[in-house]
XYZ file of C-alpha atoms in Angstrom:
704
model
C -28.297 -101.977 39.888
C -30.544 -100.532 37.323
C -27.532 -99.265 35.283
C -26.030 -102.708 35.247
C -29.206 -104.237 34.125
C -29.391 -101.784 31.279
C -25.846 -102.614 30.232
C -26.821 -106.349 30.341
C -29.853 -105.689 27.988
C -27.685 -103.688 25.533
C -24.989 -106.383 25.567
C -27.682 -109.076 24.834
C -29.053 -106.902 21.862
C -25.613 -106.658 20.293
C -24.831 -110.306 20.820
C -28.008 -111.520 19.255
C -27.628 -109.033 16.356
C -23.986 -110.357 15.814
C -25.234 -113.998 15.980
C -27.790 -113.297 13.266
C -25.154 -111.519 11.087
C -22.785 -114.466 11.711
C -25.343 -116.908 10.255
C -25.617 -114.804 7.125
C -21.871 -114.854 6.759
C -21.585 -118.685 7.325
C -24.612 -119.736 5.279
C -22.821 -119.773 1.879
C -19.846 -121.879 3.208
C -19.608 -125.584 2.464
C -19.049 -126.260 6.123
C -22.368 -124.628 7.137
C -24.237 -126.288 4.295
C -23.039 -129.769 5.318
C -23.626 -129.322 8.970
C -27.013 -127.724 8.475
C -28.159 -130.574 6.282
C -27.275 -132.987 9.149
C -29.128 -130.792 11.674
C -32.178 -130.526 9.524
C -32.125 -134.362 8.922
C -31.941 -134.927 12.699
C -34.771 -132.477 13.387
C -37.188 -134.099 10.923
C -38.031 -136.854 13.244
C -38.434 -134.627 16.385
C -41.226 -132.608 17.703
C -39.393 -129.414 16.573
C -39.216 -130.504 13.016
C -37.121 -128.871 10.167
C -39.462 -125.914 10.051
C -39.280 -125.287 13.737
C -35.422 -125.555 13.691
C -35.278 -123.082 10.674
C -37.307 -120.528 12.672
C -35.314 -120.870 15.864
C -31.967 -120.535 14.210
C -32.602 -118.107 11.378
C -35.440 -115.896 12.661
C -35.575 -115.923 16.479
C -32.297 -114.145 17.248
C -33.097 -110.937 15.566
C -36.706 -111.022 16.879
C -35.442 -111.481 20.464
C -32.948 -108.641 19.960
C -35.830 -106.368 18.902
C -37.974 -107.332 21.911
C -35.054 -106.705 24.274
C -34.510 -103.302 22.602
C -38.109 -102.334 23.459
C -37.470 -103.244 27.053
C -34.292 -101.305 27.006
C -35.851 -98.261 25.667
C -38.611 -98.468 28.304
C -36.208 -98.667 31.232
C -33.750 -96.051 30.092
C -35.271 -93.152 31.959
C -34.481 -89.426 31.849
C -32.728 -89.502 35.121
C -30.146 -91.906 33.714
C -29.012 -89.614 30.784
C -26.063 -87.390 31.240
C -24.410 -84.982 28.928
C -21.869 -86.660 26.813
C -18.481 -85.428 26.079
C -17.329 -85.284 22.521
C -14.967 -88.003 21.468
C -13.545 -89.745 18.409
C -16.756 -91.767 18.183
C -18.768 -88.628 17.658
C -16.788 -87.789 14.650
C -18.148 -90.888 12.933
C -21.470 -89.174 12.512
C -20.092 -86.102 10.791
C -20.100 -85.808 6.969
C -17.292 -87.412 4.949
C -18.936 -87.428 1.384
C -20.992 -84.638 0.240
C -22.390 -84.506 -3.290
C -25.742 -84.297 -5.165
C -25.811 -88.001 -6.244
C -25.533 -89.697 -2.832
C -26.354 -86.713 -0.616
C -24.544 -86.526 2.720
C -22.737 -89.599 4.098
C -21.126 -89.835 7.472
C -18.118 -92.051 8.318
C -20.365 -94.481 10.095
C -22.751 -94.865 7.066
C -19.772 -95.426 4.812
C -18.276 -98.055 7.153
C -21.653 -99.925 7.267
C -22.105 -99.694 3.511
C -18.558 -101.062 2.966
C -19.093 -103.974 5.353
C -22.431 -104.829 3.559
C -20.792 -104.646 0.212
C -18.033 -106.992 1.421
C -20.644 -109.293 2.786
C -22.464 -109.427 -0.649
C -19.193 -110.004 -2.497
C -18.327 -112.800 -0.042
C -21.705 -114.525 -0.459
C -21.604 -114.286 -4.237
C -17.889 -115.430 -4.496
C -18.436 -118.611 -2.296
C -21.761 -119.555 -3.941
C -20.423 -119.282 -7.528
C -17.092 -120.992 -6.586
C -19.044 -123.952 -5.298
C -21.192 -124.055 -8.469
C -18.169 -123.945 -10.698
C -16.496 -126.818 -8.813
C -19.496 -128.909 -9.689
C -19.740 -127.595 -13.238
C -18.968 -130.723 -15.263
C -21.676 -133.101 -14.050
C -24.256 -130.192 -13.660
C -23.934 -128.702 -17.106
C -24.111 -132.154 -18.736
C -27.400 -132.737 -16.843
C -28.681 -129.380 -17.876
C -27.169 -129.660 -21.422
C -25.427 -126.341 -21.275
C -21.884 -125.392 -22.516
C -19.427 -123.750 -20.222
C -20.342 -120.041 -20.726
C -24.034 -120.852 -20.533
C -23.738 -122.685 -17.298
C -21.658 -120.070 -15.782
C -23.962 -117.304 -16.795
C -26.997 -119.365 -15.553
C -25.447 -120.054 -12.156
C -24.312 -116.375 -11.547
C -27.823 -115.293 -12.439
C -29.138 -117.721 -9.993
C -26.858 -116.480 -7.194
C -27.818 -112.846 -7.771
C -31.203 -113.977 -6.414
C -29.538 -114.730 -3.096
C -28.060 -111.295 -3.043
C -31.644 -109.852 -3.542
C -32.848 -111.998 -0.584
C -30.188 -110.462 1.701
C -31.262 -107.106 0.716
C -34.945 -107.992 1.419
C -34.070 -109.286 4.841
C -33.057 -105.672 5.812
C -35.460 -103.793 3.485
C -38.373 -103.357 5.802
C -36.381 -102.432 9.080
C -35.733 -98.692 8.148
C -39.453 -98.052 7.473
C -40.643 -99.117 10.848
C -41.697 -95.939 12.394
C -41.388 -97.033 15.937
C -38.460 -99.374 15.351
C -36.134 -99.781 18.467
C -32.733 -99.785 16.726
C -33.257 -96.516 14.989
C -34.838 -94.708 17.966
C -31.991 -95.897 20.243
C -29.518 -94.287 17.862
C -31.538 -91.156 17.481
C -31.942 -91.926 13.803
C -35.228 -90.482 12.714
C -37.772 -92.228 10.514
C -37.367 -89.767 7.671
C -33.569 -89.999 7.734
C -33.805 -93.899 7.637
C -36.115 -93.891 4.640
C -33.097 -93.440 2.295
C -31.657 -96.669 3.618
C -34.865 -98.343 2.476
C -34.593 -96.649 -0.893
C -30.964 -97.873 -1.277
C -31.800 -101.432 -0.111
C -34.848 -101.531 -2.460
C -32.916 -100.306 -5.452
C -30.088 -102.837 -4.811
C -32.527 -105.736 -4.341
C -34.364 -105.146 -7.538
C -31.095 -104.682 -9.332
C -30.090 -108.170 -8.274
C -33.531 -109.534 -8.791
C -33.446 -108.128 -12.408
C -30.137 -109.724 -13.136
C -31.402 -112.941 -11.599
C -34.542 -113.051 -13.751
C -32.953 -111.600 -17.011
C -30.062 -113.898 -16.906
C -32.366 -116.991 -16.319
C -34.636 -115.999 -19.163
C -31.725 -115.319 -21.465
C -30.383 -118.892 -20.945
C -33.906 -120.360 -21.471
C -34.303 -118.341 -24.598
C -30.987 -119.640 -26.056
C -32.029 -123.190 -25.128
C -35.621 -122.742 -26.600
C -36.942 -123.534 -22.994
C -39.075 -120.297 -22.427
C -42.422 -121.753 -23.202
C -41.664 -124.777 -21.134
C -40.423 -122.896 -18.038
C -41.942 -119.377 -17.990
C -45.553 -120.224 -17.202
C -44.874 -123.352 -15.153
C -46.159 -123.702 -11.548
C -43.787 -126.401 -10.370
C -44.948 -128.965 -7.876
C -41.592 -129.248 -6.246
C -38.569 -126.829 -5.997
C -38.589 -123.367 -7.332
C -41.837 -121.865 -8.728
C -40.658 -119.828 -11.638
C -43.947 -118.215 -12.385
C -44.214 -116.850 -8.719
C -40.750 -115.329 -9.169
C -41.669 -113.611 -12.391
C -44.800 -112.223 -10.875
C -42.825 -110.954 -7.741
C -40.223 -109.366 -9.973
C -42.727 -107.555 -12.115
C -44.640 -106.282 -8.981
C -41.387 -105.156 -7.399
C -40.343 -103.183 -10.582
C -43.726 -101.484 -10.717
C -43.285 -100.384 -7.024
C -39.726 -99.189 -7.707
C -40.611 -97.226 -10.837
C -43.549 -95.422 -9.195
C -41.356 -94.534 -6.207
C -38.833 -92.604 -8.363
C -38.633 -88.823 -7.331
C -40.044 -87.841 -10.668
C -43.280 -89.816 -10.087
C -43.349 -89.610 -6.177
C -43.198 -85.812 -5.948
C -45.575 -85.104 -8.818
C -48.052 -87.916 -8.373
C -47.870 -88.924 -4.735
C -51.138 -90.858 -5.025
C -49.710 -93.251 -7.602
C -46.673 -93.900 -5.349
C -48.755 -94.282 -2.348
C -51.168 -96.787 -3.816
C -48.762 -98.947 -5.753
C -46.475 -99.248 -2.795
C -49.221 -101.339 -1.098
C -48.428 -104.068 -3.623
C -45.729 -105.158 -1.371
C -48.000 -107.785 0.049
C -48.278 -109.453 -3.314
C -44.549 -109.230 -3.825
C -43.883 -110.960 -0.517
C -46.418 -113.705 -1.041
C -45.036 -114.569 -4.483
C -41.370 -114.263 -3.131
C -42.286 -117.051 -0.657
C -43.777 -119.342 -3.355
C -40.683 -118.705 -5.576
C -37.961 -119.177 -2.982
C -39.702 -121.766 -0.699
C -39.954 -121.906 3.105
C -36.273 -122.492 3.589
C -35.169 -119.151 2.368
C -38.272 -117.442 3.777
C -37.067 -117.912 7.370
C -34.082 -115.527 6.785
C -36.359 -112.588 5.808
C -39.186 -113.550 8.208
C -38.048 -111.417 11.160
C -38.447 -108.056 9.226
C -41.733 -109.126 7.685
C -43.101 -110.395 10.944
C -42.172 -107.282 13.026
C -43.256 -104.910 10.088
C -46.632 -106.742 9.822
C -47.294 -106.365 13.549
C -46.124 -102.722 13.651
C -48.260 -101.907 10.605
C -51.408 -103.410 12.052
C -50.842 -101.679 15.458
C -50.457 -98.411 13.671
C -53.698 -99.019 11.841
C -55.495 -99.637 15.144
C -53.969 -96.583 16.789
C -55.017 -94.428 13.976
C -58.429 -95.747 13.517
C -60.355 -93.540 15.975
C -61.098 -90.069 14.583
C -60.788 -86.738 16.528
C -61.349 -83.169 15.309
C -59.191 -80.144 14.501
C -59.501 -77.801 17.381
C -58.502 -74.546 15.492
C -56.413 -73.382 12.620
C -54.435 -70.270 12.075
C -53.889 -68.953 8.473
C -50.495 -67.279 7.924
C -49.912 -64.635 5.237
C -47.345 -66.967 3.505
C -50.176 -69.584 2.426
C -49.243 -71.766 5.464
C -51.582 -73.006 8.201
C -51.133 -74.137 11.741
C -53.421 -76.947 12.698
C -54.115 -77.416 16.362
C -54.960 -80.978 17.375
C -56.118 -82.508 20.666
C -53.870 -84.886 22.535
C -53.992 -86.914 25.722
C -52.132 -85.230 28.554
C -50.210 -88.546 29.164
C -48.752 -88.354 25.670
C -45.144 -86.987 25.746
C -42.999 -86.621 22.709
C -39.524 -85.267 21.828
C -38.651 -82.374 19.662
C -38.408 -83.046 15.929
C -41.200 -85.732 16.222
C -43.718 -86.136 13.352
C -47.208 -87.276 12.924
C -49.182 -88.675 10.177
C -52.704 -87.339 9.524
C -55.567 -88.246 7.304
C -58.602 -86.047 6.584
C -61.400 -88.172 5.278
C -63.303 -85.220 3.781
C -60.180 -84.667 1.526
C -59.081 -88.304 0.939
C -60.205 -91.405 2.807
C -56.865 -93.238 2.194
C -54.064 -90.638 1.921
C -51.798 -90.144 4.966
C -49.406 -87.213 5.172
C -46.518 -86.594 7.500
C -45.683 -83.350 9.168
C -43.285 -82.284 11.810
C -44.807 -81.209 15.256
C -44.246 -77.532 15.901
C -45.213 -77.645 19.546
C -43.771 -79.155 22.731
C -45.465 -81.440 25.092
C -43.791 -79.493 27.980
C -45.590 -76.325 26.984
C -48.877 -77.668 25.587
C -50.262 -80.290 27.838
C -53.387 -81.330 25.947
C -52.715 -80.086 22.473
C -50.243 -80.326 19.630
C -49.704 -78.383 16.447
C -48.373 -78.807 13.015
C -47.537 -76.149 10.404
C -48.380 -77.069 6.827
C -47.025 -75.194 3.776
C -49.757 -75.414 1.154
C -48.175 -75.991 -2.164
C -49.542 -79.521 -3.233
C -52.815 -81.010 -4.249
C -53.772 -82.368 -0.774
C -52.447 -79.387 1.131
C -54.162 -76.930 -1.159
C -57.468 -78.841 -0.567
C -56.992 -78.357 3.226
C -56.066 -74.698 2.774
C -59.173 -74.077 0.645
C -61.332 -76.050 3.120
C -60.258 -73.884 6.110
C -59.999 -70.613 4.389
C -63.571 -70.980 3.026
C -64.922 -70.849 6.604
C -65.673 -67.514 8.321
C -62.816 -66.143 10.432
C -63.672 -65.998 14.105
C -64.759 -62.747 15.592
C -65.950 -61.874 19.085
C -69.541 -63.017 18.314
C -68.747 -65.631 15.794
C -69.772 -69.229 16.406
C -67.361 -72.095 16.137
C -67.251 -73.813 12.768
C -68.375 -77.309 12.178
C -65.947 -80.083 13.098
C -63.374 -81.408 10.608
C -62.733 -85.084 11.416
C -59.108 -86.129 11.374
C -57.183 -89.381 11.989
C -53.742 -89.099 13.692
C -50.975 -91.496 13.790
C -47.949 -90.774 16.052
C -46.024 -88.876 17.152
C -42.752 -90.691 16.019
C -39.378 -89.213 17.163
C -36.205 -89.839 18.933
C -36.387 -91.976 22.102
C -34.852 -89.177 24.163
C -33.491 -85.746 23.866
C -29.835 -87.017 24.165
C -29.293 -85.575 20.556
C -29.750 -82.197 22.110
C -28.418 -82.359 25.593
C -25.011 -83.506 24.650
C -24.096 -80.254 23.103
C -22.840 -76.918 24.631
C -24.674 -74.877 21.935
C -26.768 -75.213 18.831
C -26.626 -73.988 15.262
C -30.106 -74.464 13.632
C -30.290 -73.833 9.770
C -33.721 -73.849 8.263
C -35.007 -73.238 4.712
C -38.734 -72.368 4.275
C -40.995 -74.628 6.162
C -38.102 -76.466 7.357
C -38.041 -74.194 10.389
C -41.015 -76.208 11.814
C -39.042 -78.768 13.891
C -36.876 -76.078 15.352
C -39.916 -74.383 16.730
C -40.469 -77.537 18.805
C -36.771 -77.578 19.876
C -36.668 -73.988 21.019
C -39.948 -74.320 23.067
C -38.719 -77.460 24.714
C -35.415 -75.952 25.790
C -36.880 -72.689 26.896
C -39.553 -74.348 29.093
C -37.477 -77.162 30.620
C -35.644 -76.815 33.942
C -33.033 -79.375 33.055
C -29.563 -77.958 33.248
C -28.037 -80.112 30.675
C -29.761 -78.595 27.629
C -27.685 -76.189 25.490
C -28.845 -72.620 26.144
C -26.794 -70.782 23.519
C -28.462 -71.163 20.225
C -28.335 -69.519 16.859
C -31.130 -69.817 14.296
C -30.329 -69.268 10.662
C -33.705 -68.898 8.718
C -33.759 -68.708 4.949
C -36.962 -67.693 3.174
C -38.013 -66.594 -0.227
C -40.510 -63.893 0.984
C -40.513 -61.851 4.209
C -44.168 -62.921 4.899
C -42.663 -66.345 6.079
C -41.473 -64.602 9.266
C -45.119 -65.159 10.532
C -44.279 -68.862 10.982
C -42.128 -67.856 13.857
C -45.220 -66.688 15.781
C -44.938 -69.287 18.425
C -41.370 -68.329 19.565
C -41.856 -64.591 19.457
C -41.683 -64.295 23.313
C -38.132 -65.999 22.958
C -37.034 -63.504 20.521
C -38.010 -60.532 22.541
C -36.534 -61.714 25.882
C -33.203 -60.342 26.877
C -30.192 -62.599 26.589
C -29.345 -64.478 29.739
C -27.346 -67.386 30.964
C -30.564 -69.451 31.054
C -31.435 -68.836 27.420
C -29.618 -66.926 24.637
C -31.197 -67.128 21.186
C -29.744 -65.299 18.189
C -31.822 -65.113 14.856
C -30.397 -64.411 11.497
C -33.021 -64.064 8.664
C -32.169 -64.198 4.966
C -34.792 -63.104 2.520
C -33.616 -64.258 -0.779
C -36.270 -62.943 -3.343
C -36.883 -59.440 -1.854
C -34.714 -56.227 -1.561
C -35.467 -53.812 1.108
C -33.349 -51.180 2.873
C -33.589 -50.396 6.496
C -36.179 -52.900 7.520
C -35.577 -54.746 10.707
C -36.789 -58.067 12.198
C -39.178 -55.982 14.345
C -40.521 -54.303 11.244
C -41.144 -57.602 9.521
C -42.856 -59.171 12.590
C -45.071 -56.211 13.171
C -46.147 -56.314 9.540
C -46.823 -60.064 9.235
C -47.512 -61.216 12.745
C -51.366 -60.844 12.397
C -52.846 -64.237 11.510
C -56.493 -65.333 10.890
C -57.830 -67.898 13.347
C -60.715 -70.379 12.749
C -62.084 -72.283 15.766
C -64.076 -75.403 15.385
C -66.657 -77.261 17.345
C -65.416 -79.465 20.139
C -68.451 -81.052 21.430
C -67.990 -83.929 18.964
C -64.529 -84.804 20.160
C -64.652 -88.246 21.785
C -61.056 -89.385 21.368
C -57.707 -87.625 22.036
C -54.589 -89.230 20.384
C -52.403 -90.895 22.975
C -49.522 -92.160 21.002
C -48.460 -95.493 19.575
C -48.247 -97.557 22.852
C -45.526 -98.171 25.327
C -42.371 -100.061 24.340
C -43.145 -102.789 26.877
C -46.463 -103.384 25.183
C -44.928 -103.656 21.758
C -42.314 -106.137 23.257
C -45.061 -108.286 24.586
C -47.147 -108.301 21.490
C -44.016 -109.188 19.270
C -42.938 -111.902 21.670
C -46.447 -113.355 22.048
C -47.046 -113.347 18.253
C -43.586 -114.881 17.502
C -44.129 -117.656 20.094
C -47.630 -118.392 18.630
C -46.347 -118.575 15.148
C -43.615 -121.036 16.229
C -46.170 -123.268 17.965
C -48.668 -123.149 15.028
C -45.870 -123.768 12.531
C -44.705 -126.930 14.336
C -48.392 -128.000 15.014
C -49.406 -127.651 11.336
C -46.131 -129.284 9.992
C -47.039 -132.466 12.070
C -50.835 -132.312 11.183
C -50.662 -131.602 7.498
C -47.324 -133.113 6.560
C -46.463 -136.787 6.633
C -44.148 -137.739 9.414
C -40.702 -138.389 7.505
C -38.928 -141.666 7.997
C -35.533 -141.503 9.474
C -32.841 -141.300 6.749
C -35.458 -140.272 4.071
C -34.499 -137.236 2.148
C -36.982 -137.619 -0.654
C -39.400 -134.571 -1.159
C -42.917 -135.857 -0.774
C -44.807 -132.657 -0.462
C -45.562 -129.963 -3.016
C -43.480 -126.816 -2.176
C -46.400 -124.442 -2.602
C -48.359 -126.675 0.009
C -45.519 -126.245 2.515
C -45.382 -122.519 1.776
C -49.149 -122.375 2.454
C -48.705 -123.981 5.892
C -46.082 -121.296 6.777
C -48.404 -118.535 5.467
C -51.385 -119.933 7.418
C -49.348 -119.918 10.687
C -48.166 -116.466 9.910
C -51.583 -115.034 9.379
C -53.194 -116.704 12.278
C -50.481 -115.583 14.674
C -50.595 -112.081 13.422
C -54.471 -111.917 13.735
C -54.413 -113.334 17.305
C -51.606 -111.019 18.418
C -53.381 -107.910 16.949
C -56.732 -109.020 18.601
C -54.985 -109.182 21.992
C -53.470 -105.681 21.361
C -56.952 -104.315 20.374
C -58.603 -105.587 23.623
C -55.752 -104.022 25.685
C -56.065 -100.670 23.855
C -59.755 -100.630 24.061
C -59.555 -100.890 27.834
C -57.023 -98.045 27.907
C -59.281 -95.775 25.718
C -62.226 -96.307 28.115
C -60.134 -94.858 30.938
C -59.269 -91.787 28.836
C -60.391 -88.550 30.412
C -61.348 -85.923 27.785
C -60.354 -82.303 28.460
C -62.315 -79.240 27.833
C -60.973 -77.949 24.509
C -62.742 -74.761 24.314
C -60.661 -71.646 23.488
C -57.615 -73.701 22.845
C -56.523 -71.695 19.762
C -53.214 -69.930 20.310
C -53.063 -66.129 20.002
C -50.216 -63.731 19.899
C -50.760 -60.164 20.781
C -48.608 -58.166 18.270
C -49.239 -54.882 20.010
C -46.865 -56.080 22.821
C -44.124 -56.072 20.225
C -44.582 -52.473 19.134
C -41.848 -50.979 21.540
C -39.810 -54.067 22.097
C -36.194 -53.064 21.033
C -34.825 -56.511 21.783
C -36.149 -57.696 18.216
C -33.689 -55.238 16.574
C -30.709 -57.111 18.030
C -31.407 -59.901 15.540
C -30.161 -59.799 11.972
C -32.055 -59.650 8.651
C -30.477 -59.669 5.113
C -32.406 -59.019 1.894
C -31.661 -60.189 -1.554
C -28.768 -62.641 -0.692
C -28.266 -66.193 0.498
C -26.268 -66.856 3.727
C -22.507 -67.295 3.477
C -22.114 -70.338 5.649
C -18.302 -70.109 5.797
C -18.639 -66.732 7.579
C -21.556 -67.985 9.850
C -19.266 -70.872 11.056
C -16.266 -68.654 11.471
C -18.200 -66.013 13.576
C -20.026 -68.585 15.610
C -17.487 -68.902 18.380
C -17.507 -65.118 18.979
C -21.320 -64.609 18.519
C -22.710 -67.597 20.351
C -19.797 -69.746 21.726
C -19.512 -73.375 22.769
C -16.909 -76.066 22.276
C -19.265 -78.865 21.135
C -21.808 -77.419 18.732
C -24.777 -79.384 17.239
C -25.529 -78.251 13.693
C -29.108 -79.206 12.743
C -30.236 -78.540 9.231
C -33.747 -78.871 7.649
C -34.572 -77.655 4.269
C -33.652 -78.155 0.525
C -31.000 -80.726 -0.386
C -28.575 -78.224 -1.823
C -28.661 -76.036 1.325
C -27.976 -79.225 3.468
C -25.107 -80.252 1.323
C -23.670 -76.790 1.571
C -23.882 -76.793 5.404
C -22.488 -80.390 5.596
C -19.446 -79.350 3.514
C -18.650 -76.333 5.753
C -19.306 -78.375 8.789
C -16.853 -81.054 7.656
C -14.083 -78.450 6.922
C -14.676 -76.556 10.112
C -14.515 -79.553 12.293
C -11.166 -81.053 10.848
C -8.537 -81.409 13.666
C -10.856 -79.766 16.208
C -10.715 -82.837 18.624
C -7.079 -82.226 19.147
C -7.385 -78.421 19.444
C -9.566 -75.911 21.365
C -11.671 -74.732 18.507
C -15.359 -75.689 18.359
C -16.335 -78.979 17.048
C -19.499 -78.878 14.714
C -21.510 -82.114 14.744
C -23.872 -82.341 11.735
C -27.431 -83.585 11.883
C -29.841 -83.594 8.863
C -33.618 -83.385 9.432
C -35.641 -84.421 6.508
C -39.437 -84.340 6.242
C -39.988 -85.005 2.701
C -40.697 -88.581 1.856
């Protein structure tokens, strides 16, 4: 019964998403334009009104699909998951294109990109064709010759393509978004879809604006049109402001700026509110309903995240590694469970009151019930400030008092909805570069501590580092490296130290040399809150549903109160377009505020029930003396002064580790990921029809 209900929910999600996509496909056709005008005309004199009709048809399907997705995510329990067999469908997630310009693209991504490009071409062709059919009377009215009219109309239709990109732009950056979690697409991996859509949107918007200004310049209309705030129709000044703001956001988000001046990128990105407001004024409410679902859900999710991250807690302890990396131990509510490869966002007010930074969780909620840890490589302005802050405190000794509390705000964790991305494989090949090993520490602890028999137990970890002191980051999994191989858990480690040359050194020698870390413990008496996650999926579904319904009610009510009741058959515009936009904006703001207030009350009640643990002596310690005579460490490999030959690693994997369906997880520099993706693609060709292992590629990216 439960399985049938889940299938029904999944079917409804897909149907609603298809309906929404179908509306976008039909919208540029003359049949839809004619029928829709008739439907709007009929709705004007009803309680629903034309605004209510636009919301129900254009916005509600995808909102309802999202709500159902959260319910589906909540009901899909661990007991209903089974190991999946490899199939032709699984091959769609493997790399097809690998190059430095676009990165790694799977067959599924290429298929979706192709379909979206076809949709854009379809929309542009139909719109421009309809415009050209009406060219003679229209160009005489506008006093343009043929080429000027065609240029003007093509520029105008580029604006509609920008609108289509905007409708999808915000979905990839919703950290708890249902669609991406259901398909085990991590937030960091989906950020690149946001980048692509943003670049495409601003490209079309620039063509739209530049083409229009060009024609105005030729006709000496710039002074008359550029600074006009029209009472009806398109407001050109609003469009110009929106375009300029969008270009500023795009320029400051380029890698050259984002990586060197993260603060500039972070602060200018918050101009998106100005961009959206002036987009509404420029396009009018009719076009706004197509992009409303993403904006509404994003606004709700953003405010819920602010509420969740508002309470401050304290760092329990910190461990300083020889490689200028630190492990930060944070408290968490015992009820908070997260999956491996999850990330959290933290803010330390003593360093910056506004900056949030994301880090992968290095611990497992199955191992650490009331704490979680992150490992930070200190090579940037913010991370160096944190390193100096912690290193400047006295190291704890037997009689040393705990240091003063360092307040920290925590948001998350965010990660896959389940561990399906692990349990479907026979074995795992983990490839890490530098600090990219962090998510694999969480995976290894999760697998070794669980009693589930559907997790892969044969694992090979390839760890590439510049200096041998980076081996200390593996401190949390040292017991796994020293255990004898067994059927329950079999871990093989291969270390490549690229910038050092030594002869005769073993893994054991490296660990014994660098396993000692410095620990700083902090006061825990001031801790009044333990992070408990971002809320249940059911609660999110309720808040989104309640807010959407309230917006609809307010929209219909305000339309009847503030706008004159139209007479039947009257199509004349009697209201200033900006006034109608303000009504939509007012309904939007009020519904969001009320919805967030309801969530705040519910969350406050849950926090009052929270039971705080005793966090004294929660710093992790590893006794290196127990490793002195452990010969199992020497069974692992270490290579100095060379990079790994991935072709040999993949060729030897069946004999060394085994498994017919192998998950290849990679986290590190882009060039390394591209190299692994290329070998993975070649190694898996034709494997579905043969008995050789099939390597399924996954990229983990923790650099925004």
